[in-house]
Amino acid sequence: MPNRLAREASPYLRQHAHNPVDWHPWGDEALALARSTGRPILLSIGYSSCHWCHVMERESFDDPAIAELMNDGFVNIKVDREERPDVDGVYMRALQSMGGRGGWPLTVFLTPDGSPFYGGTYFPPEARHGLPSFRQVLGGVRRAWDEGPDEVQSHAHRLKEALEKSMLPPGDGEAVDPQIQRLLEDAARDLAQRMDPEYGGMGPAPKFPQPLVLDFLLNWSASGAEGAPGVLPLVSVALERMARGGIRDHLGGGFHRYSVDAVWLVPHFEKMLYDNALLLGTYREAHLVTGNPLFREVCLEIGDYLLTDLLAPEGGLMAARDADSEGEEGLFYVWTPAEIREVLGEEDARVFMRAYGVSENGNFEGRNILHLPDGLGAMESEGPAGSPRDDLDARLSRSRALLLQARARREEPFLDRKVLTGWNGLAIRNLARGGVVFERPDWVEAAARAARYLLDRHVAPGSPGTLARYSLDGEPRGTAFLEDYGAMGLACLALHAATLDPIWFQEAATLAEDIPRHFLDSGSGLLFDTPSDQGDLVVRPRDPTDNAVPSGTSLAVELLLRTGRLMEREDWVEIAERTIAAEAPGMARFPAGFGRMLMNADLAQNPPETLVLAGDSGAPAMTGLLAAAARHAHPRVTILAGEVPGVAESRDKPAVDGGPAGYVCRGFTCLAPVTEPETLAALL
């Protein structure tokens, strides 16, 4: 008989609907039950494409004996971290403050009032690899609660106080002199020193792509500061190695979540919307800076992957592909030589396997993860004389298409169909920008359609005028967080620049207006992750550090800074600058966690830069100006289409001789209009 989770919308929660555990979703009912019964809470947090979440479910939550221990001793609450990132954020920070290592599944034990007192991540059913068994954990926690409740409550109270303090910047929120230029220089130097010069990325295995750090380093490489140009080769190495590695899906496009090794070969096979949305932007900027054709190829693959595999019928983009199929991680993506020969034939298979590192022994549990160990330059002799590389590229392209068709006949990994507002904002922004750069109007059209769906349909249930966190099958659910407003506002700015439609700037300004209204704490002057009227957590969460996605704080700060400067909203600019100053100590100590905020600091310390494109937006000449702007404008530049309501700088910018013209403005001083794309490119 299914449990309560069968009534939930979240695909992750519904995956647990047939566990013998008496699961509750997070909410007033479960919290009230814990208070009325005096039982501690067992909080389990995960997401639908999490491999180890599935493992713990099979091993423990489906075990009737373990479920009985859970049901007898605890109020059991299951949370989808994608649905409630605020719940996940609070209790992940609690685990880390207890000395635990973060990750999912997250398992935290709470007092009946929601205060955490013990936790961990994955627990096996039997003790192994230095981990206690889940049975031991359940028994030990329950005994501690029964035999020393006052001690547990006291420990939980101290931890709650520490959590509350951790939500504020160092110095109790007092602004410090950030010395921004020095901070940026030190951050770039620190990050560059941590980069692996041979394989790219930071630190040992496992390795994450970290596009937010790479974005900052790309931006810094063109800053003109001493040593800045030396950063670019480190970024290029990372992007090239990832593009050649098994972390990239060489048949279907896009990237897997992360690499379990230091050389980007063996990925954790889940594919997330946010990873691919952000990497699309990083590879686009890297292509514009370096001209590397590999980076362009990767961009085109990512964009097409998003619109092929993750595009929802109603227009938004879906959340994720699971790592597992047929009960095995990665099975959908790996190959044996025999399978490749069967699809391609002997000769084409020989060439393909040589290029993509396929061997009889395999590189992953007897099968092969496709990768490019030597690049394609070493294989040019595989083609006939005349145009060997062109022939090789064509041959491999045909082979990839045939193998992709064959792979499509396999059992696909589970697709999480949630359309999350913030993640869509990240994707829309980079599809819109990439669509102009790579002359892909279908990307821009898809981005605009997705944004229109989100703004029209993602209205929080019972809260007209506020965004919903996500939708499933067209039904909006939950209340949006700071990251959702920030990401969607920036997406609208990108659409305004890509389509030259003023409605998108107006949408961005509306979302910017909502941020102080819902998320600014009047006492501290800080932005928090949850709306002010949401009170179902033991503390109000605030995390300015980037994780897999940019922090809500960094997204909101960029939106307020860009729109505030253009619309002369000094209150918005002040919030942004105060936040940057407050987070400066954190940026100095841990720059890897503040990639997007470091970009904001650079944006804030420089005069505003604007390009106003005046004239008929549909004219062929405007297309050339827009393409030049997209390919040559520094990330600090904001593109405006003609006269935008509320933006004084956009007024009195006429067309020239009846044709489109571009006005480059820095610090509210505009240069003479230009009408030729080449001239505009040089100015930018």
XYZ file of C-alpha atoms in Angstrom:
684
model
C 0.000 0.000 0.000
C 1.490 3.361 -0.963
C 2.375 5.906 1.710
C 1.582 9.645 1.812
C 4.195 10.478 -0.813
C 1.957 8.989 -3.506
C -0.092 12.201 -3.275
C 2.924 14.444 -3.913
C 3.844 15.999 -7.256
C 7.629 15.680 -6.935
C 8.967 12.747 -8.992
C 11.588 12.131 -6.295
C 9.032 11.900 -3.510
C 6.823 9.650 -5.606
C 9.779 7.313 -6.155
C 9.500 6.613 -2.394
C 5.726 6.199 -2.335
C 5.903 2.404 -2.030
C 8.536 2.209 0.696
C 7.264 0.583 3.912
C 8.490 3.735 5.682
C 5.729 5.994 7.027
C 7.014 8.971 5.070
C 5.645 12.495 5.408
C 6.355 15.382 3.062
C 7.831 18.478 4.682
C 5.024 20.630 6.050
C 2.911 21.690 9.000
C 1.290 18.272 9.422
C 4.558 16.404 9.926
C 6.083 19.095 12.159
C 2.937 19.227 14.302
C 2.986 15.431 14.664
C 6.568 15.541 15.930
C 5.684 18.217 18.495
C 2.544 16.433 19.698
C 4.207 13.016 20.050
C 7.588 14.247 21.262
C 9.339 12.051 18.725
C 12.513 13.195 16.952
C 12.396 13.779 13.207
C 14.360 11.746 10.679
C 14.826 14.060 7.704
C 15.984 12.484 4.429
C 16.817 14.788 1.510
C 17.712 13.812 -2.049
C 16.690 14.256 -5.677
C 15.400 12.095 -8.488
C 18.662 11.626 -10.416
C 20.826 10.969 -7.326
C 22.516 7.560 -7.649
C 23.295 7.051 -3.955
C 19.786 8.135 -3.030
C 18.511 5.208 -5.079
C 21.046 2.893 -3.462
C 19.985 3.862 0.067
C 16.349 3.410 -0.890
C 16.933 -0.111 -2.179
C 19.133 -1.104 0.726
C 17.318 0.530 3.634
C 14.019 2.262 2.934
C 12.648 -0.807 1.126
C 13.767 -3.100 3.983
C 10.743 -3.862 6.243
C 12.944 -4.364 9.320
C 14.709 -1.012 8.897
C 11.410 0.682 8.064
C 9.965 -0.648 11.329
C 12.813 0.957 13.294
C 12.190 4.232 11.495
C 8.431 4.140 11.997
C 8.621 3.189 15.681
C 11.233 5.742 16.629
C 10.807 8.797 14.408
C 8.579 11.069 12.404
C 10.048 10.427 8.958
C 10.145 13.310 6.478
C 11.314 13.055 2.881
C 12.335 16.217 0.968
C 13.191 16.827 -2.689
C 16.097 19.279 -2.525
C 15.165 20.693 -5.924
C 11.667 21.475 -4.688
C 12.849 22.881 -1.350
C 16.456 24.104 -1.670
C 15.881 26.189 1.461
C 15.284 23.103 3.621
C 18.288 21.411 2.052
C 20.459 24.485 2.532
C 19.724 24.843 6.245
C 20.309 21.222 7.126
C 23.290 20.756 4.827
C 24.947 23.656 6.593
C 23.992 22.075 9.928
C 25.678 18.814 8.916
C 28.822 20.637 7.840
C 28.911 22.562 11.131
C 28.858 19.180 12.907
C 31.982 18.214 10.971
C 30.202 16.101 8.390
C 30.911 16.107 4.679
C 28.038 17.353 2.566
C 26.291 15.334 -0.113
C 23.167 13.387 -0.926
C 21.278 11.542 0.323
C 21.336 13.880 3.316
C 20.202 12.242 6.566
C 19.633 14.572 9.506
C 17.954 14.006 12.879
C 15.978 16.899 14.348
C 14.260 17.729 17.606
C 10.466 18.063 17.343
C 10.851 21.815 16.816
C 13.104 21.222 13.787
C 16.507 21.896 15.376
C 19.215 19.516 14.046
C 21.364 17.483 16.434
C 22.971 14.668 14.396
C 23.408 13.776 10.746
C 25.278 12.196 7.888
C 24.787 11.366 4.241
C 24.610 7.794 2.935
C 24.485 5.062 5.570
C 24.822 1.417 4.425
C 22.515 -1.299 5.788
C 25.541 -3.054 7.286
C 28.665 -1.415 8.717
C 31.419 -1.091 6.068
C 34.177 1.217 4.853
C 34.291 2.955 8.221
C 30.603 3.831 8.138
C 28.167 2.608 10.799
C 25.147 0.698 9.581
C 21.892 2.574 9.264
C 20.434 0.219 11.896
C 23.188 1.268 14.317
C 22.557 4.937 13.597
C 18.802 4.600 14.155
C 19.300 2.697 17.407
C 21.989 5.035 18.719
C 20.047 8.206 17.976
C 16.872 6.864 19.547
C 18.729 5.744 22.695
C 20.364 9.168 23.017
C 16.946 10.788 22.731
C 15.317 8.472 25.272
C 18.140 8.471 27.814
C 19.307 12.094 27.629
C 16.696 14.308 25.987
C 17.827 17.408 27.847
C 21.400 16.944 26.656
C 20.222 16.433 23.076
C 17.997 19.515 23.271
C 20.866 21.584 24.695
C 23.175 20.449 21.886
C 20.471 21.230 19.305
C 19.929 24.679 20.815
C 23.639 25.514 20.561
C 23.715 24.276 16.981
C 20.662 26.383 16.116
C 22.366 29.481 17.519
C 25.463 28.691 15.460
C 23.285 28.274 12.357
C 21.634 31.646 12.913
C 25.024 33.302 13.257
C 26.330 31.536 10.151
C 23.614 33.181 8.042
C 25.311 36.572 8.564
C 28.562 37.709 6.956
C 31.701 37.976 9.095
C 31.569 40.995 11.363
C 27.827 40.627 12.039
C 26.986 42.073 8.661
C 29.090 45.229 9.026
C 30.367 46.492 5.716
C 34.139 46.536 5.274
C 36.348 48.342 2.808
C 36.487 45.637 0.168
C 39.495 47.041 -1.792
C 37.876 45.395 -4.770
C 40.733 45.544 -7.256
C 43.134 43.919 -4.811
C 40.513 41.358 -3.867
C 39.977 40.410 -7.514
C 43.708 40.108 -8.147
C 44.238 37.911 -5.098
C 41.213 35.750 -5.956
C 42.378 35.209 -9.534
C 45.876 34.335 -8.355
C 44.568 31.914 -5.736
C 42.232 30.161 -8.164
C 44.886 29.936 -10.882
C 47.324 28.319 -8.453
C 44.731 25.663 -7.625
C 44.124 24.720 -11.264
C 45.534 21.438 -12.524
C 47.865 22.559 -15.367
C 47.727 19.160 -17.101
C 44.074 18.105 -16.906
C 42.362 21.278 -15.743
C 39.890 21.700 -12.955
C 40.581 22.198 -9.288
C 41.785 19.716 -6.735
C 42.010 15.929 -6.892
C 39.167 13.530 -7.706
C 36.259 13.883 -7.802
C 36.362 16.830 -10.189
C 33.474 19.161 -10.925
C 33.404 21.437 -14.007
C 32.948 24.598 -11.861
C 31.806 26.888 -14.691
C 31.315 29.826 -12.303
C 35.006 29.824 -11.383
C 35.991 29.446 -15.041
C 33.710 32.361 -15.982
C 35.473 34.614 -13.490
C 38.916 33.544 -14.714
C 37.882 34.085 -18.341
C 36.685 37.553 -17.452
C 39.856 38.242 -15.488
C 42.120 37.035 -18.301
C 41.073 40.057 -20.371
C 41.301 42.576 -17.522
C 44.767 43.882 -18.350
C 45.967 43.271 -14.785
C 49.485 41.960 -14.256
C 49.567 38.218 -14.889
C 45.954 38.100 -16.103
C 46.733 36.790 -19.633
C 48.471 33.783 -18.079
C 45.154 32.613 -16.666
C 43.599 31.927 -20.071
C 45.697 28.818 -20.896
C 44.604 27.241 -17.598
C 40.949 27.791 -18.465
C 41.485 26.466 -21.985
C 43.161 23.302 -20.686
C 40.217 22.607 -18.367
C 37.625 23.132 -21.100
C 39.565 21.105 -23.679
C 40.117 18.195 -21.282
C 36.461 18.144 -20.268
C 35.415 18.266 -23.921
C 37.633 15.282 -24.701
C 36.730 13.352 -21.570
C 34.011 10.893 -20.700
C 32.193 13.572 -18.720
C 30.958 14.829 -22.102
C 28.282 12.800 -23.870
C 29.947 12.469 -27.265
C 26.840 11.037 -28.923
C 23.898 12.932 -27.476
C 25.552 16.175 -26.430
C 25.776 17.807 -23.036
C 27.753 16.947 -19.933
C 27.312 14.565 -17.033
C 27.368 15.834 -13.461
C 31.051 15.385 -12.520
C 34.051 13.099 -12.927
C 34.917 10.553 -10.249
C 38.585 10.658 -11.350
C 41.097 13.452 -11.926
C 41.257 13.089 -15.730
C 37.552 13.602 -16.600
C 37.160 10.014 -17.866
C 34.577 8.320 -15.626
C 31.583 10.525 -14.886
C 28.785 10.342 -12.402
C 26.290 9.829 -15.207
C 23.342 12.002 -14.206
C 22.742 14.950 -16.551
C 21.435 18.154 -14.980
C 19.834 21.142 -16.664
C 21.831 23.604 -14.590
C 25.236 22.091 -15.406
C 24.555 22.229 -19.116
C 22.993 25.687 -18.980
C 26.051 27.115 -17.239
C 28.595 25.249 -19.374
C 26.878 26.525 -22.505
C 27.708 30.037 -21.301
C 31.264 29.196 -20.299
C 32.140 27.480 -23.577
C 30.510 30.342 -25.506
C 32.670 32.949 -23.777
C 35.768 30.769 -24.173
C 35.099 30.415 -27.904
C 34.683 34.176 -28.263
C 37.951 34.807 -26.403
C 40.071 32.068 -27.971
C 38.411 31.248 -31.290
C 38.875 27.541 -30.495
C 36.553 25.602 -32.860
C 36.228 22.768 -30.322
C 34.521 25.160 -27.920
C 32.060 26.180 -30.625
C 31.329 22.520 -31.376
C 30.643 21.846 -27.703
C 28.302 24.849 -27.482
C 26.254 23.683 -30.435
C 25.977 20.206 -28.939
C 24.868 21.499 -25.528
C 22.248 23.830 -26.973
C 20.824 21.124 -29.211
C 20.867 18.651 -26.320
C 18.808 21.008 -24.163
C 16.201 21.462 -26.884
C 16.150 17.799 -27.887
C 16.125 15.917 -24.596
C 14.971 18.382 -21.934
C 12.411 20.587 -23.684
C 8.972 20.137 -22.118
C 5.876 20.177 -24.357
C 4.556 23.331 -22.686
C 7.777 25.223 -23.390
C 9.990 25.028 -20.286
C 13.074 22.876 -19.809
C 12.978 19.783 -17.626
C 15.287 19.204 -14.689
C 17.444 16.111 -15.143
C 18.237 12.678 -16.533
C 19.013 9.935 -14.038
C 22.382 8.197 -13.898
C 20.858 4.704 -13.806
C 18.945 2.524 -16.226
C 18.044 -1.135 -15.909
C 19.342 -0.910 -12.338
C 22.913 -0.008 -13.367
C 24.685 3.335 -13.314
C 25.789 4.525 -16.745
C 24.538 1.479 -18.651
C 22.697 3.655 -21.164
C 25.902 5.461 -22.174
C 28.596 2.751 -22.352
C 29.599 0.345 -25.142
C 31.343 -2.906 -25.883
C 33.401 -3.305 -29.080
C 30.953 -5.951 -30.282
C 28.033 -3.537 -29.975
C 29.893 -0.889 -31.962
C 30.883 -3.345 -34.702
C 27.296 -4.516 -34.989
C 26.105 -0.961 -35.660
C 28.987 0.395 -37.760
C 30.573 -2.538 -39.492
C 34.183 -3.616 -39.122
C 36.072 -0.765 -40.819
C 34.088 2.206 -39.486
C 34.083 0.569 -36.058
C 37.890 0.291 -36.163
C 38.254 3.996 -36.885
C 35.624 4.997 -34.344
C 37.073 2.843 -31.581
C 40.550 4.209 -32.257
C 39.242 7.778 -31.967
C 37.089 7.248 -28.889
C 39.389 5.057 -26.822
C 37.342 1.844 -27.042
C 39.142 -1.359 -26.083
C 38.235 -4.998 -25.555
C 38.921 -4.683 -21.809
C 36.947 -1.466 -21.454
C 37.475 1.422 -19.056
C 34.318 1.095 -16.949
C 33.226 -2.245 -15.521
C 34.108 -4.130 -18.699
C 32.450 -1.611 -21.005
C 33.676 1.615 -22.581
C 32.957 5.235 -21.827
C 33.490 7.139 -25.061
C 36.208 9.784 -24.874
C 38.911 11.335 -27.074
C 42.188 10.325 -25.439
C 44.442 11.780 -28.139
C 42.203 14.304 -29.841
C 41.581 13.865 -33.556
C 44.773 15.466 -34.840
C 46.738 12.262 -34.239
C 44.283 10.314 -36.432
C 44.364 12.288 -39.647
C 46.184 9.444 -41.369
C 43.019 7.351 -40.948
C 41.429 9.194 -43.873
C 42.348 8.880 -47.553
C 44.813 11.310 -49.076
C 43.492 14.683 -50.158
C 41.432 15.941 -47.252
C 42.122 13.459 -44.458
C 40.785 15.511 -41.550
C 37.583 16.460 -43.360
C 37.025 12.845 -44.309
C 37.727 11.677 -40.783
C 35.310 14.233 -39.315
C 32.588 13.190 -41.757
C 33.157 9.501 -41.072
C 33.041 9.964 -37.306
C 29.969 12.183 -37.592
C 28.121 9.439 -39.486
C 29.228 6.872 -36.934
C 28.073 8.995 -34.007
C 24.672 9.465 -35.628
C 24.266 5.711 -36.153
C 25.323 4.891 -32.595
C 22.974 7.541 -31.230
C 20.113 5.925 -33.126
C 21.086 2.547 -31.689
C 21.369 3.990 -28.175
C 17.869 5.441 -28.462
C 16.537 1.870 -28.578
C 17.916 1.151 -25.109
C 15.937 1.699 -21.928
C 16.373 5.381 -21.155
C 17.325 6.698 -17.720
C 14.487 8.297 -15.780
C 13.633 11.862 -16.836
C 12.675 14.280 -14.070
C 10.021 16.411 -15.751
C 9.969 19.239 -13.209
C 10.330 22.669 -14.807
C 12.267 24.667 -12.198
C 12.101 28.445 -12.479
C 15.696 29.273 -11.524
C 17.315 26.524 -13.559
C 15.245 27.576 -16.571
C 16.412 31.136 -16.056
C 20.035 29.997 -16.348
C 19.254 28.039 -19.527
C 17.170 30.797 -21.127
C 19.919 33.369 -20.559
C 22.580 31.263 -22.259
C 20.354 29.960 -25.059
C 19.418 33.544 -25.896
C 23.042 34.722 -25.863
C 24.327 31.669 -27.710
C 21.530 31.860 -30.261
C 22.758 35.255 -31.440
C 26.465 34.369 -31.339
C 26.063 31.120 -33.286
C 23.247 32.327 -35.564
C 20.731 29.897 -34.117
C 17.391 31.738 -34.117
C 15.704 28.496 -33.039
C 17.550 28.764 -29.720
C 16.362 32.332 -29.213
C 12.793 31.369 -30.111
C 12.850 28.421 -27.717
C 14.291 30.613 -24.961
C 11.580 33.236 -25.462
C 8.852 30.585 -25.475
C 10.192 29.072 -22.257
C 10.374 32.480 -20.570
C 6.841 33.345 -21.631
C 5.593 30.046 -20.218
C 7.374 30.632 -16.919
C 6.207 34.208 -16.471
C 2.618 33.417 -17.484
C 2.155 30.059 -15.777
C 4.622 29.957 -12.877
C 2.411 31.860 -10.487
C 2.582 30.612 -6.901
C -0.669 28.845 -5.889
C -2.705 31.182 -3.700
C -0.206 34.037 -4.144
C -1.044 36.118 -7.234
C 1.884 38.192 -8.410
C 4.576 35.905 -6.968
C 6.548 33.266 -8.810
C 6.165 29.532 -8.272
C 9.240 27.394 -7.666
C 8.413 24.874 -10.385
C 5.704 23.246 -12.448
C 4.964 19.642 -13.309
C 2.698 18.808 -16.241
C 1.812 22.480 -16.414
C 0.723 22.819 -12.773
C 2.643 25.464 -10.769
C 3.834 24.397 -7.321
C 5.628 25.925 -4.366
C 6.871 29.452 -3.782
C 9.944 30.700 -5.617
C 13.194 31.600 -3.891
C 15.725 34.370 -4.396
C 17.628 32.353 -7.008
C 14.452 32.001 -9.090
C 13.811 35.746 -9.214
C 17.444 36.593 -9.915
C 17.919 33.976 -12.624
C 14.671 34.838 -14.404
C 15.388 38.567 -14.286
C 18.799 38.070 -15.895
C 17.223 35.728 -18.461
C 14.813 38.491 -19.423
C 17.694 40.956 -19.857
C 19.382 38.452 -22.180
C 16.176 38.005 -24.169
C 15.824 41.762 -24.491
C 19.336 41.881 -25.952
C 18.689 38.916 -28.267
C 15.238 39.889 -29.561
C 15.344 43.698 -29.130
C 11.817 43.444 -27.733
C 11.290 46.025 -24.942
C 8.804 43.789 -23.123
C 11.662 41.653 -21.831
C 13.381 44.612 -20.181
C 10.094 45.492 -18.497
C 9.806 41.919 -17.197
C 13.366 42.102 -15.842
C 12.587 45.369 -14.049
C 9.453 43.875 -12.493
C 11.432 40.930 -11.133
C 14.112 43.283 -9.811
C 11.408 45.276 -8.012
C 10.148 42.081 -6.375
C 13.518 41.185 -4.858
C 13.721 43.837 -2.106
C 9.995 43.459 -1.477
C 10.169 39.732 -0.748
C 13.765 38.965 0.247
C 15.369 42.012 1.888
C 15.617 41.898 5.679
C 15.056 45.432 6.939
C 16.988 44.812 10.144
C 20.245 43.538 8.668
C 19.880 45.049 5.209
C 20.746 41.646 3.738
C 19.054 39.507 1.095
C 17.805 36.111 2.307
C 17.036 33.046 0.219
C 13.385 32.671 1.263
C 10.514 35.155 1.168
C 9.899 37.082 4.371
C 6.516 35.414 4.924
C 7.841 31.841 4.746
C 8.327 30.643 8.317
C 8.462 26.845 8.376
C 12.225 26.566 9.025
C 14.172 26.715 12.268
C 16.248 29.602 10.826
C 15.768 31.792 7.770
C 18.371 30.586 5.276
C 20.906 32.784 3.589
C 23.812 31.324 1.617
C 25.795 33.733 -0.588
C 28.203 31.042 -1.818
C 27.857 29.382 -5.196
C 27.284 25.660 -5.304
C 26.307 23.785 -8.445
C 24.304 26.884 -9.390
C 25.065 30.533 -8.672
C 23.821 31.633 -5.266
C 20.524 33.458 -5.170
C 22.380 36.378 -3.623
C 24.844 36.671 -6.517
C 22.094 36.423 -9.146
C 19.988 39.045 -7.376
C 22.951 41.380 -6.930
C 23.767 41.277 -10.650
C 20.145 41.935 -11.604
C 19.800 44.831 -9.143
C 23.127 46.304 -10.222
C 22.408 46.182 -13.953
C 18.793 47.342 -13.856
C 19.376 49.773 -10.978
C 22.114 51.632 -12.823
C 20.092 51.853 -16.024
C 16.880 52.928 -14.309
C 18.645 55.239 -11.842
C 17.325 53.241 -8.914
C 19.938 54.110 -6.322
C 18.132 51.960 -3.733
C 18.744 48.856 -5.856
C 22.353 49.782 -6.525
C 22.902 50.410 -2.822
C 21.565 46.953 -1.898
C 23.887 45.383 -4.465
C 26.978 47.331 -3.410
C 26.293 46.768 0.292
C 25.990 43.038 -0.310
C 29.260 42.903 -2.263
C 31.037 44.780 0.530
C 29.544 42.509 3.194
C 30.688 39.386 1.348
C 34.196 40.683 0.595
C 35.791 38.815 3.531
C 34.232 35.570 2.332
C 35.394 36.195 -1.226
C 38.918 36.800 0.054
C 39.008 33.611 2.127
C 37.184 31.255 -0.237
C 37.155 32.628 -3.802
C 36.141 29.235 -5.270
C 32.744 29.662 -3.607
C 32.147 33.158 -4.974
C 32.798 32.986 -8.715
C 29.638 34.882 -9.669
C 29.969 37.404 -6.823
C 33.535 38.158 -7.924
C 32.107 38.955 -11.369
C 29.625 41.254 -9.647
C 32.438 42.980 -7.756
C 34.183 43.647 -11.054
C 30.923 44.943 -12.528
C 30.319 47.228 -9.537
C 33.738 48.863 -9.520
C 33.619 49.858 -13.172
C 31.438 52.561 -14.762
C 28.240 51.237 -16.382
C 28.698 50.194 -20.002
C 25.697 50.180 -22.309
C 25.063 49.624 -25.984
C 21.862 51.179 -27.323
C 20.758 49.752 -30.671
C 18.425 52.265 -32.320
C 16.272 51.830 -35.396
C 14.137 49.104 -36.952
C 14.832 45.928 -34.981
C 13.812 43.785 -37.954
C 16.102 45.432 -40.485
C 18.876 43.233 -41.951
C 21.437 45.855 -40.943
C 20.299 45.539 -37.320
C 21.041 41.806 -37.460
C 24.652 42.605 -38.302
C 24.975 45.120 -35.462
C 23.401 42.713 -33.004
C 25.719 39.888 -34.074
C 28.747 42.168 -33.655
C 27.539 43.148 -30.192
C 26.971 39.550 -29.142
C 30.424 38.477 -30.318
C 32.502 41.390 -29.107
C 30.818 43.039 -26.130
C 32.525 42.610 -22.759
C 30.344 40.806 -20.174
C 29.967 44.139 -18.345
C 28.058 45.646 -21.298
C 24.237 45.692 -21.144
C 22.495 45.833 -24.541
C 19.339 47.933 -24.903
C 16.907 48.053 -27.807
C 16.045 51.623 -28.700
C 14.187 53.755 -26.180
C 13.367 51.654 -23.136
C 10.777 53.007 -20.683
C 12.429 54.083 -17.442
C 15.950 54.231 -18.895
C 17.035 57.824 -19.520
C 20.228 56.732 -21.241
C 18.234 55.139 -24.059
C 16.423 58.354 -24.992
C 17.329 60.598 -27.909
C 19.206 57.892 -29.790
C 17.865 58.194 -33.340
C 18.485 56.002 -36.327
C 21.114 57.302 -38.763
C 19.961 58.087 -42.315
C 16.925 55.951 -41.641
C 19.023 52.905 -40.783
C 19.964 51.163 -37.518
C 22.770 52.568 -35.403
C 24.654 51.579 -32.267
C 25.509 53.959 -29.421
C 28.260 52.800 -27.055
C 27.933 54.494 -23.668
C 30.357 54.335 -20.752
C 29.612 56.016 -17.452
C 26.574 57.725 -19.030
C 28.714 59.345 -21.750
C 27.887 58.100 -25.239
C 30.126 58.003 -28.278
C 28.988 58.998 -31.751
C 26.651 56.456 -33.388
C 28.072 53.771 -35.647
C 26.294 51.920 -38.409
C 28.839 49.308 -39.488
C 29.240 46.018 -37.574
C 33.045 46.147 -37.940
C 33.213 49.622 -36.402
C 30.945 48.581 -33.548
C 33.051 45.491 -32.917
C 36.180 47.629 -32.667
C 34.531 49.989 -30.177
C 33.388 47.099 -28.000
